[in-house]
mmCIF file with all atom_site columns, C-alpha atoms in Angstrom:
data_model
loop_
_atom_site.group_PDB
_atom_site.id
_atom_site.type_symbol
_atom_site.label_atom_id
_atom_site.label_alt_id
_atom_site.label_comp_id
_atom_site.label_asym_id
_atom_site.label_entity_id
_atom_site.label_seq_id
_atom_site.pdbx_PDB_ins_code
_atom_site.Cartn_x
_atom_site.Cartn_y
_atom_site.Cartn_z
_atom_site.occupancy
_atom_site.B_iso_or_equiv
_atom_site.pdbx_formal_charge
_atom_site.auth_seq_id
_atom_site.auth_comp_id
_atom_site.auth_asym_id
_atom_site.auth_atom_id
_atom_site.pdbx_PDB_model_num
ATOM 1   C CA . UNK A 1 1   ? 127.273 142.634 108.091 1.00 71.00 ? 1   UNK A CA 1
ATOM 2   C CA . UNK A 1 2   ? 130.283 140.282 107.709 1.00 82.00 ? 2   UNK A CA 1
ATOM 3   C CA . UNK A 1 3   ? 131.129 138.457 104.571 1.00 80.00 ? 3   UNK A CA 1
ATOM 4   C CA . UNK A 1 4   ? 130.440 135.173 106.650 1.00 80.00 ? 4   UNK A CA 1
ATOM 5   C CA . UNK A 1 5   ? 127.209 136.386 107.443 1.00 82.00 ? 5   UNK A CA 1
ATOM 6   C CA . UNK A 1 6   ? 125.815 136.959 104.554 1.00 80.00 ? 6   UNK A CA 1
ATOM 7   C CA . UNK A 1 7   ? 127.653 134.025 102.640 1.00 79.00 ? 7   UNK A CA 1
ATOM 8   C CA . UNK A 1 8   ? 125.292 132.108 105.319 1.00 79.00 ? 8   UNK A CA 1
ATOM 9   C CA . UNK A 1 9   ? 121.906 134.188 104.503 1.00 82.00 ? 9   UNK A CA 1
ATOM 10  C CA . UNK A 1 10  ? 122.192 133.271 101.425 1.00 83.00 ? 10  UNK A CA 1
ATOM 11  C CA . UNK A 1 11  ? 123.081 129.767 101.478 1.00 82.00 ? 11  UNK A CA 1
ATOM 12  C CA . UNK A 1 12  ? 119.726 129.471 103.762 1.00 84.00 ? 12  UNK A CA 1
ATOM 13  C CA . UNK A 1 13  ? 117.643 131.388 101.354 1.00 80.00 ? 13  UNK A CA 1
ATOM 14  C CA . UNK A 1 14  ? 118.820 128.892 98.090  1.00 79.00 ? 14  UNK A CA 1
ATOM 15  C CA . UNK A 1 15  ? 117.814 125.948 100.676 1.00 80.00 ? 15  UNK A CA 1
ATOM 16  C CA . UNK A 1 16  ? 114.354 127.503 101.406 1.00 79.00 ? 16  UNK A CA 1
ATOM 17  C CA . UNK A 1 17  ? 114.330 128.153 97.591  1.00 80.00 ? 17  UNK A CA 1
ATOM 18  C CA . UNK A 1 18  ? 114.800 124.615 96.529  1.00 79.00 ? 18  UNK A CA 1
ATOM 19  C CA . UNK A 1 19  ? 112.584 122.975 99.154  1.00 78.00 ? 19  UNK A CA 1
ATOM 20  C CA . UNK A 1 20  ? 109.945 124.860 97.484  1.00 75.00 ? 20  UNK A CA 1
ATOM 21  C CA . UNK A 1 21  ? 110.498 124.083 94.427  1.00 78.00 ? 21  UNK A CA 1
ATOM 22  C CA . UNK A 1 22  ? 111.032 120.160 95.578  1.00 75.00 ? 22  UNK A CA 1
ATOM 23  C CA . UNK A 1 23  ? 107.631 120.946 97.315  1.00 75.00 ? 23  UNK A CA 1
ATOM 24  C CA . UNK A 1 24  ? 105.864 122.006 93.802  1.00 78.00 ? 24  UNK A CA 1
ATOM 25  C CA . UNK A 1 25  ? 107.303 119.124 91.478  1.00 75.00 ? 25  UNK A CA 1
ATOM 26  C CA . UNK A 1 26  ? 105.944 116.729 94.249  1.00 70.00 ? 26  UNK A CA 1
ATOM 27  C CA . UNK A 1 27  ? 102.878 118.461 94.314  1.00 78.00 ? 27  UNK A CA 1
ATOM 28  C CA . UNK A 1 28  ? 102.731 118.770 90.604  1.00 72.00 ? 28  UNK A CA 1
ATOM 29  C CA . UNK A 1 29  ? 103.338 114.907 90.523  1.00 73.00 ? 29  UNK A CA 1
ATOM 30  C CA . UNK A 1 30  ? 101.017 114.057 92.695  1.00 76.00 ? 30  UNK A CA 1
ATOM 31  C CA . UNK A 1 31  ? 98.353  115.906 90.496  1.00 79.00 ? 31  UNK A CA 1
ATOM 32  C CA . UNK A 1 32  ? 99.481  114.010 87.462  1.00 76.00 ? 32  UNK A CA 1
ATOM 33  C CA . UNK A 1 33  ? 99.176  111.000 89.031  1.00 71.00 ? 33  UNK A CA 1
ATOM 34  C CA . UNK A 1 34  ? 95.519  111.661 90.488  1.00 74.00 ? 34  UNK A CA 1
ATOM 35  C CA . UNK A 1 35  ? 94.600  113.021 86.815  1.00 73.00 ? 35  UNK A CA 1
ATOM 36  C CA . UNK A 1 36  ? 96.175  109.514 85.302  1.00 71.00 ? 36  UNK A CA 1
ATOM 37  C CA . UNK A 1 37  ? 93.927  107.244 87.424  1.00 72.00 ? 37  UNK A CA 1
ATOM 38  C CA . UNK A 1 38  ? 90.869  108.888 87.345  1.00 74.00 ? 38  UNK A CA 1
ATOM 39  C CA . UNK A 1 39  ? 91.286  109.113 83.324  1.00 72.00 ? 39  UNK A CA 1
ATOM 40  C CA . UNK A 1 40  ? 92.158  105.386 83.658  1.00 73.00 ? 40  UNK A CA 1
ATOM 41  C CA . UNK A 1 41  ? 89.741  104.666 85.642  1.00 74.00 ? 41  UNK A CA 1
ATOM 42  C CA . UNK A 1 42  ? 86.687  106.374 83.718  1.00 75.00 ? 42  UNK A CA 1
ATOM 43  C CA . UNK A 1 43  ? 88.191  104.385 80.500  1.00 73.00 ? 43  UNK A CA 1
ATOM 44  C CA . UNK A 1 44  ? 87.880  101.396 82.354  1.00 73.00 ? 44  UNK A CA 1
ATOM 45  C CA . UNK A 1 45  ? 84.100  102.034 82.765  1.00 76.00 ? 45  UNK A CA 1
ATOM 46  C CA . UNK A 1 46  ? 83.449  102.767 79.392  1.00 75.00 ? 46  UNK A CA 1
ATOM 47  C CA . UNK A 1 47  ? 85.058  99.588  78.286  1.00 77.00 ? 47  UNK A CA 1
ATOM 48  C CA . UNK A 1 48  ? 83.647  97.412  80.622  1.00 74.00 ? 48  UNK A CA 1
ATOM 49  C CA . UNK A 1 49  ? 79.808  98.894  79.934  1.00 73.00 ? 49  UNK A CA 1
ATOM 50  C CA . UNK A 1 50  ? 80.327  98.768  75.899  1.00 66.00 ? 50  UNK A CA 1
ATOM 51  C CA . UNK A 1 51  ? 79.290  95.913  74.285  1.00 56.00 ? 51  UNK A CA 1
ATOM 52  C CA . UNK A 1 52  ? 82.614  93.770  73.116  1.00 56.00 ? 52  UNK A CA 1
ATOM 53  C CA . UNK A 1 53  ? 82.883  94.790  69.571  1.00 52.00 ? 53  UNK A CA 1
ATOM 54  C CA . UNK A 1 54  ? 82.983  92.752  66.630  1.00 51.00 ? 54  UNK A CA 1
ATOM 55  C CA . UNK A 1 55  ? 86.433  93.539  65.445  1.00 50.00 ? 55  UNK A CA 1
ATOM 56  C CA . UNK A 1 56  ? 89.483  91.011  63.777  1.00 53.00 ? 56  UNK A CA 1
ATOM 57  C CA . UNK A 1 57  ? 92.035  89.239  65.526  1.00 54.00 ? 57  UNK A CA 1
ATOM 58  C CA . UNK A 1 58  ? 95.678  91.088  65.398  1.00 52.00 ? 58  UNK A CA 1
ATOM 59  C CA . UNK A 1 59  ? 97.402  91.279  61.924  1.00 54.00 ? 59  UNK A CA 1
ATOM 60  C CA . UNK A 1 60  ? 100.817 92.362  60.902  1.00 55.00 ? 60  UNK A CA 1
ATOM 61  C CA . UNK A 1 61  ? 99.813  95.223  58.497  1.00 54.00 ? 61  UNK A CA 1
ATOM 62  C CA . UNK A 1 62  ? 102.224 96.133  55.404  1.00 54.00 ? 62  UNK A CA 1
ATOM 63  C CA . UNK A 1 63  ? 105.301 97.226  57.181  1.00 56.00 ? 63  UNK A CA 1
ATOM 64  C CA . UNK A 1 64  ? 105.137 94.218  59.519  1.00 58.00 ? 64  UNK A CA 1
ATOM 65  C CA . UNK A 1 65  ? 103.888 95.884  62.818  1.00 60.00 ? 65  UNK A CA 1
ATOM 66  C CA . UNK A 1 66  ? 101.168 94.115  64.453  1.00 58.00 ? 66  UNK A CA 1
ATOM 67  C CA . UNK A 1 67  ? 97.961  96.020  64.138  1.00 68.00 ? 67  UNK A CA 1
ATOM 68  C CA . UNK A 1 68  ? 95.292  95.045  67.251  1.00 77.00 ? 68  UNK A CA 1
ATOM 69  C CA . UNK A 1 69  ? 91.690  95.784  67.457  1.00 83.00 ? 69  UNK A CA 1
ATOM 70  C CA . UNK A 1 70  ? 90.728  98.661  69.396  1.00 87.00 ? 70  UNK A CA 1
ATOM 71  C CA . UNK A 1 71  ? 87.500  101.140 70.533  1.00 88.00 ? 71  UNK A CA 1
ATOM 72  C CA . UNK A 1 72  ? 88.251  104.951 70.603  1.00 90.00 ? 72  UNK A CA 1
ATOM 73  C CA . UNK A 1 73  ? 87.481  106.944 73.807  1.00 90.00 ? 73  UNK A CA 1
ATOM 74  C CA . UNK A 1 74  ? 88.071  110.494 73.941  1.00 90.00 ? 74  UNK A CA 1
ATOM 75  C CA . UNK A 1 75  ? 90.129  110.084 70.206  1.00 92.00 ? 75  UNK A CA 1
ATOM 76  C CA . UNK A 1 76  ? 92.436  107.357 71.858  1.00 93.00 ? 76  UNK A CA 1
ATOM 77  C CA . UNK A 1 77  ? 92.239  103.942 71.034  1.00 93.00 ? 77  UNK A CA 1
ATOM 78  C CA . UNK A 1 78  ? 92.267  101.082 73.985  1.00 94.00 ? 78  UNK A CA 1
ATOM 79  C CA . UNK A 1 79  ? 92.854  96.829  72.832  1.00 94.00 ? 79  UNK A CA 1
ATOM 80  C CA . UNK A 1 80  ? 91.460  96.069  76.255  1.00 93.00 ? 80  UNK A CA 1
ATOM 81  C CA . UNK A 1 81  ? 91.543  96.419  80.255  1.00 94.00 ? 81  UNK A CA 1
ATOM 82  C CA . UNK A 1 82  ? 94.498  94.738  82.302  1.00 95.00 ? 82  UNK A CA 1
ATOM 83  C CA . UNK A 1 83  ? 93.756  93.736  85.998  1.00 95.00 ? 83  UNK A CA 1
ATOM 84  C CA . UNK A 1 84  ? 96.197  92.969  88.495  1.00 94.00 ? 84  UNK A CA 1
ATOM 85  C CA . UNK A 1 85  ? 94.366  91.527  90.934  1.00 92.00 ? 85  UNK A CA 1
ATOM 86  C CA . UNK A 1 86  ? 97.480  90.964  94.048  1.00 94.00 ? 86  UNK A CA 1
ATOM 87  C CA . UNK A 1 87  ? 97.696  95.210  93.300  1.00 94.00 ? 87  UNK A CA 1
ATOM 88  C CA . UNK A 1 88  ? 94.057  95.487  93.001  1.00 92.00 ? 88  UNK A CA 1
ATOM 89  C CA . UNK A 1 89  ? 94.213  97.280  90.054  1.00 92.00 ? 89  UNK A CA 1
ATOM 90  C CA . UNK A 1 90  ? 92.263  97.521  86.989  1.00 93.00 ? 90  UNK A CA 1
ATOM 91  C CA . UNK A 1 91  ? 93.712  99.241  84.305  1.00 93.00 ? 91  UNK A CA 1
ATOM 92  C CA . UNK A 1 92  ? 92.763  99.896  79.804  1.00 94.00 ? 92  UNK A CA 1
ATOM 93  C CA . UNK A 1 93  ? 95.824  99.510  78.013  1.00 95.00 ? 93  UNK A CA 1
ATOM 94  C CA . UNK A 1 94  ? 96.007  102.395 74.658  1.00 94.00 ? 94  UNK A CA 1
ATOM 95  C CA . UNK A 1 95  ? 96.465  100.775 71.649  1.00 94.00 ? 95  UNK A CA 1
ATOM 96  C CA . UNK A 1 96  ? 99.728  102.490 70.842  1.00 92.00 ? 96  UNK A CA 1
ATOM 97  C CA . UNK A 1 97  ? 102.436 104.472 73.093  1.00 89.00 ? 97  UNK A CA 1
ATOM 98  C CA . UNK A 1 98  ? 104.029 107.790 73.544  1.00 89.00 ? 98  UNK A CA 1
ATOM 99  C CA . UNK A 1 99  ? 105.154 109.742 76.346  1.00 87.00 ? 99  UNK A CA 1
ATOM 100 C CA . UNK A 1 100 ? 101.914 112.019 76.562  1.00 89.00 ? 100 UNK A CA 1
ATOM 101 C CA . UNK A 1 101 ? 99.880  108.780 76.174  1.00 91.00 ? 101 UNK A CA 1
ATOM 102 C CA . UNK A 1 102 ? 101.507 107.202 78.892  1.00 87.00 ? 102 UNK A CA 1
ATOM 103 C CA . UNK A 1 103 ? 100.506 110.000 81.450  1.00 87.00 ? 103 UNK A CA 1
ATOM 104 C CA . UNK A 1 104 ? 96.487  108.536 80.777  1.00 89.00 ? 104 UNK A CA 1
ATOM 105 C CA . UNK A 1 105 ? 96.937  104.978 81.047  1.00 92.00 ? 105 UNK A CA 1
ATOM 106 C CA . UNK A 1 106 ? 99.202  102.028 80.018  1.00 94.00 ? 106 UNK A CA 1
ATOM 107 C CA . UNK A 1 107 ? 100.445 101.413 76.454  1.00 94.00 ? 107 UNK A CA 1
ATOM 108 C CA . UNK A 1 108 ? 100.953 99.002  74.433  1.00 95.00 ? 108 UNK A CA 1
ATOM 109 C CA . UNK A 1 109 ? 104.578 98.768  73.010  1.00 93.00 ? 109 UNK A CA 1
ATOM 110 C CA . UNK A 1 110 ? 104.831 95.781  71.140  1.00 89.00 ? 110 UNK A CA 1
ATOM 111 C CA . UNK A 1 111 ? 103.325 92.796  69.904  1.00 92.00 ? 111 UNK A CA 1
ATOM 112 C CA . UNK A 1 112 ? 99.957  91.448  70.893  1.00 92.00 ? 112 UNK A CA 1
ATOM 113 C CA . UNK A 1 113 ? 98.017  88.541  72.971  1.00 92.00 ? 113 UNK A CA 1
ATOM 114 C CA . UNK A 1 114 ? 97.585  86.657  69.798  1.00 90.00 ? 114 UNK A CA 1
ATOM 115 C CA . UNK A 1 115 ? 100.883 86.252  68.820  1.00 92.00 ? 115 UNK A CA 1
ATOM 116 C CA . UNK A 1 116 ? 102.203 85.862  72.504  1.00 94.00 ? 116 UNK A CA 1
ATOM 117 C CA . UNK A 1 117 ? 104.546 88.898  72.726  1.00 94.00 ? 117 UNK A CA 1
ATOM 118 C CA . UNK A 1 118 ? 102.707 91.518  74.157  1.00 95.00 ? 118 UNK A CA 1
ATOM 119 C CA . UNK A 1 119 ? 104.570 94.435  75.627  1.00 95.00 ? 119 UNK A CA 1
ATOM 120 C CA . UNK A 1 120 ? 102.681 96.605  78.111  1.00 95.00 ? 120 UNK A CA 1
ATOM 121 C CA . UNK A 1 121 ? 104.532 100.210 79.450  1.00 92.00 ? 121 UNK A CA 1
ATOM 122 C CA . UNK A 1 122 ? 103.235 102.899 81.393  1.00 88.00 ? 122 UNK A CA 1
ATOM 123 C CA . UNK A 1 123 ? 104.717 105.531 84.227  1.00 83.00 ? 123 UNK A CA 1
ATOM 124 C CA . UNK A 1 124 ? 105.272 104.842 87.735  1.00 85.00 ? 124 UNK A CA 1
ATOM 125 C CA . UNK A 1 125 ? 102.182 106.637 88.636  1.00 83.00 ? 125 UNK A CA 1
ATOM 126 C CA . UNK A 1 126 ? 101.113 105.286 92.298  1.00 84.00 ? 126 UNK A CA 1
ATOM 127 C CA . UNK A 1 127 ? 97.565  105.004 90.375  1.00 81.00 ? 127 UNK A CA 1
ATOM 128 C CA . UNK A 1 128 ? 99.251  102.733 87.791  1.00 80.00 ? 128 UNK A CA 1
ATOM 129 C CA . UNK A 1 129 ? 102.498 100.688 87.930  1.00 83.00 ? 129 UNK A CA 1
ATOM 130 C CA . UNK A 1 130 ? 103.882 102.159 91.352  1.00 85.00 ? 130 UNK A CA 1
ATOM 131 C CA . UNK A 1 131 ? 103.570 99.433  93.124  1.00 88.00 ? 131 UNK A CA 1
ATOM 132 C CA . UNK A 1 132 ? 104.350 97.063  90.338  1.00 89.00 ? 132 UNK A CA 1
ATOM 133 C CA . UNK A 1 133 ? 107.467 95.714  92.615  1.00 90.00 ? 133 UNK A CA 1
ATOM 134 C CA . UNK A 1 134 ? 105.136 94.269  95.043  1.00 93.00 ? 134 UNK A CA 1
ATOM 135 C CA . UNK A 1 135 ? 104.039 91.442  92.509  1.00 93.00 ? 135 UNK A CA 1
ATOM 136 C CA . UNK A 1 136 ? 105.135 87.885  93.645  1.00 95.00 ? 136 UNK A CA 1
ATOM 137 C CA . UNK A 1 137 ? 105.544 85.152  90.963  1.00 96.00 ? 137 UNK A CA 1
ATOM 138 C CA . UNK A 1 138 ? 102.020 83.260  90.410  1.00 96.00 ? 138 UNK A CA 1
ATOM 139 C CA . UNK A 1 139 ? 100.439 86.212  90.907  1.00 96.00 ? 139 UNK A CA 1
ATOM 140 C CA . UNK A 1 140 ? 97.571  86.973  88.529  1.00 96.00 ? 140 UNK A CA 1
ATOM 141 C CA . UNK A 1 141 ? 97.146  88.728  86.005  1.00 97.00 ? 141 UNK A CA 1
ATOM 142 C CA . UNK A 1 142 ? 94.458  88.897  83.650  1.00 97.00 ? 142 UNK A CA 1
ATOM 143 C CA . UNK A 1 143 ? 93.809  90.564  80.027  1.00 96.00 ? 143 UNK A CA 1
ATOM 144 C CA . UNK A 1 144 ? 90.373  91.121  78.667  1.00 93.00 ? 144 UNK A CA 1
ATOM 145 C CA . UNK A 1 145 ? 90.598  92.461  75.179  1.00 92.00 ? 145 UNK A CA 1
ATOM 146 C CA . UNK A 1 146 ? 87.928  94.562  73.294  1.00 90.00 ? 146 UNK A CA 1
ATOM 147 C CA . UNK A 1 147 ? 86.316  91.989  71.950  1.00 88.00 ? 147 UNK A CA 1
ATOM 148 C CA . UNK A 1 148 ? 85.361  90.340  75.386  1.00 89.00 ? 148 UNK A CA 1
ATOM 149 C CA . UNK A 1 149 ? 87.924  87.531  75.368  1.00 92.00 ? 149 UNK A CA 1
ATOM 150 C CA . UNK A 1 150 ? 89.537  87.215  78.483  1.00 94.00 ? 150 UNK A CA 1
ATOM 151 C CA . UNK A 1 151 ? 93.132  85.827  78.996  1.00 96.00 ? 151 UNK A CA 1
ATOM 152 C CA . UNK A 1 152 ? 94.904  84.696  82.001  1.00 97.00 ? 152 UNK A CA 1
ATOM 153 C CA . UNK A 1 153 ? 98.765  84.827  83.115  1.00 97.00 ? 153 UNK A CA 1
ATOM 154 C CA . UNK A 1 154 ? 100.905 84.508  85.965  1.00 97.00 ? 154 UNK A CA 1
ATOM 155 C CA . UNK A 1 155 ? 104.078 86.255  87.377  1.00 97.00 ? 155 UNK A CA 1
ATOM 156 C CA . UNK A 1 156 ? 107.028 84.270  86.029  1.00 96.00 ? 156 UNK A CA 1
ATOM 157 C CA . UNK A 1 157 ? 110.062 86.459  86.881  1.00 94.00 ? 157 UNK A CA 1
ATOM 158 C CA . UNK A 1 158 ? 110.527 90.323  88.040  1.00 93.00 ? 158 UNK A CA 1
ATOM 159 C CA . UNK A 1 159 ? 113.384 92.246  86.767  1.00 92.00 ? 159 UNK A CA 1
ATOM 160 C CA . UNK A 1 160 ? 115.379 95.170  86.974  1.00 90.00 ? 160 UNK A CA 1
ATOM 161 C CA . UNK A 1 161 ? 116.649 95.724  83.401  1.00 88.00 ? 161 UNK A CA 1
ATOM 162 C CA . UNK A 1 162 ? 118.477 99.191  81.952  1.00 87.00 ? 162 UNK A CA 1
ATOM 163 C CA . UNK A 1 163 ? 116.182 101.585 80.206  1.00 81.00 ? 163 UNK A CA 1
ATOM 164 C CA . UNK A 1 164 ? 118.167 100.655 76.863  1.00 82.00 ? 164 UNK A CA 1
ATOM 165 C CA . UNK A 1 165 ? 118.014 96.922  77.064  1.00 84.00 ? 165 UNK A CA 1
ATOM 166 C CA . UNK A 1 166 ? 114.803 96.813  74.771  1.00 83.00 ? 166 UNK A CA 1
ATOM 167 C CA . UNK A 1 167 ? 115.636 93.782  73.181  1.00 83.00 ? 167 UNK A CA 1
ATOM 168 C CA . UNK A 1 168 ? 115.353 91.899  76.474  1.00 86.00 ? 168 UNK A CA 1
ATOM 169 C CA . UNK A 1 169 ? 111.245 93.220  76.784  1.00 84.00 ? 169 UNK A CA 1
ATOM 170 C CA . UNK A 1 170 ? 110.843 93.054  73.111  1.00 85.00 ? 170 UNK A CA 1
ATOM 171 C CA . UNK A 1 171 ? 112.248 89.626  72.331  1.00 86.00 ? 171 UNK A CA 1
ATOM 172 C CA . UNK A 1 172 ? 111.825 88.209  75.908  1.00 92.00 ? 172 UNK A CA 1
ATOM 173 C CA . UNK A 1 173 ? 110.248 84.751  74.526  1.00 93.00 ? 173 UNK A CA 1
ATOM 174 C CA . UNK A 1 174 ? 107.284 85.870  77.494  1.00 96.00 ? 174 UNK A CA 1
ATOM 175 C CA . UNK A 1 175 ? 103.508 86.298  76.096  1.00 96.00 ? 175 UNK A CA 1
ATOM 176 C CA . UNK A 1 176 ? 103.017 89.249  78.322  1.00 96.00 ? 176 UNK A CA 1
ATOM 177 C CA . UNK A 1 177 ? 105.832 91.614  80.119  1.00 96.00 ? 177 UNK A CA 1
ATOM 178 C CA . UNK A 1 178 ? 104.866 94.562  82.076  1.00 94.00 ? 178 UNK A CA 1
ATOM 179 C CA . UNK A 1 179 ? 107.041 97.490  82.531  1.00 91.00 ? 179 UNK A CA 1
ATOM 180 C CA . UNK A 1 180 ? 107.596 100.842 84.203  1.00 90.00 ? 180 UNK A CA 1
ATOM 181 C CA . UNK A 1 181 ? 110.682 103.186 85.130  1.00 87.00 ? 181 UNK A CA 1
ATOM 182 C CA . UNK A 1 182 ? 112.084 103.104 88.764  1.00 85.00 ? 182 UNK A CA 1
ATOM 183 C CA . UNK A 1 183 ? 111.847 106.144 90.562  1.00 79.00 ? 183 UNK A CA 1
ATOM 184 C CA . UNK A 1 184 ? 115.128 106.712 90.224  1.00 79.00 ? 184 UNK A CA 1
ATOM 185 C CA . UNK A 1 185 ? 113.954 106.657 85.937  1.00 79.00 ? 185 UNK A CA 1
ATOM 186 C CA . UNK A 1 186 ? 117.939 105.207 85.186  1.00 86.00 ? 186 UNK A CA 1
ATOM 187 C CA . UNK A 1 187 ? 116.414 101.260 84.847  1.00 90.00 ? 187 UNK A CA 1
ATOM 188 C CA . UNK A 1 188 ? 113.326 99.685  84.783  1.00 91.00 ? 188 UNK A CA 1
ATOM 189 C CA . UNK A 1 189 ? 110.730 97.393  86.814  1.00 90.00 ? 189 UNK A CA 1
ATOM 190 C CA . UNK A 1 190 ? 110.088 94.409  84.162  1.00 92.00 ? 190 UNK A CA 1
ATOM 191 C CA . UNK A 1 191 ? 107.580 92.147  84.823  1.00 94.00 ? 191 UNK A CA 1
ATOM 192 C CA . UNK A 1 192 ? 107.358 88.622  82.678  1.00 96.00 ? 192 UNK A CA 1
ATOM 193 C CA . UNK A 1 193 ? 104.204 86.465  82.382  1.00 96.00 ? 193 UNK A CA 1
ATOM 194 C CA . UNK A 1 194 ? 103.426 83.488  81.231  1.00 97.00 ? 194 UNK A CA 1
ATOM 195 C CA . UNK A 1 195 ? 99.729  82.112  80.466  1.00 95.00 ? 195 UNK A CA 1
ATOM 196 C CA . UNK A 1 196 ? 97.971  79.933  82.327  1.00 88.00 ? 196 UNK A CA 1
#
């Protein structure tokens, strides 16, 4: 066998090799994102067939972090269920965020519908966010928190901002921004409400 030869046998075999593997982590991601919307979805139940609970408005607690009411499910708390209703999508938001709560349902990053600065992140999951570019200003979007109060916004402005520019979602001056990584997972989609 010539040098050429077998410089070309295995050049085919490490492109067989990484399709696979390209196959897998789309597979794999695929399977994460089924898992995150039936979890979501299932939440979503439970908090729509509970009985609104009789818990206080948000507060700042000592350290000046805005504390918001919340129900546990399954040992995570939820302030309430988000609906998108241009993406047909109904979605609870967690109380607080990491990156393994993100792969169950949206977060809550900052702020909170009382004091008009609330900051809502989650993955790209199909089953979540992933078609969060398809939102058109005046769209509709709609919070109902746990305590059964329901409040409506509208698409102001969509953005693509750089996954470091958290002053411009934290500060943004917008009652409600929604946000998720591009695919790409360099920038992200930014969504900006205002209430109706």
């Amino acid at each position: 066998m010539t040098r050429n030869k077998l410089v070309g046998i295995i050049c085919i075999l490490a492109g067989v090799l990484l399709a696979a593997t390209a196959l897998l982590l789309l597979q794999n991601n695929r399977k994460e994102d089924a898992a995150a919307g039936a979890a979501a979805a299932s939440v979503v139940q439970q908090l729509q067939t509970t009985a609104p609970a009789a818990v206080p408005t948000a507060q700042p607690d000592a350290a000046g972090e805005t504390t918001v009411p919340a129900e546990t499910i399954n040992g995570y708390d939820y302030i309430g269920v988000l609906e998108i209703l241009a993406l047909n999508l109904t979605l609870p938001i967690m109380a607080d965020w990491d990156y393994d709560r993100l792969k169950i349902a949206p977060c809550r990053q900052f702020g909170s519908v009382e004091t008009n600065d609330l900051v809502i992140a989650v993955h790209n999951y199909k089953t979540h966010f992933g078609y969060l570019d398809q939102l058109q200003v005046g769209d509709a979007v709609n919070f109902t928190d746990v305590n059964g109060k329901v409040t409506v916004y509208h698409v102001e402005l969509t953005s693509i901002l750089q996954s470091d520019d958290v002053d411009a979602v934290q500060n943004s001056g917008y009652p409600l921004v929604l946000y998720s990584c591009t695919y790409s997972g360099k920038t992200r989609l930014t969504v900006f409400c205002k209430k109706v």
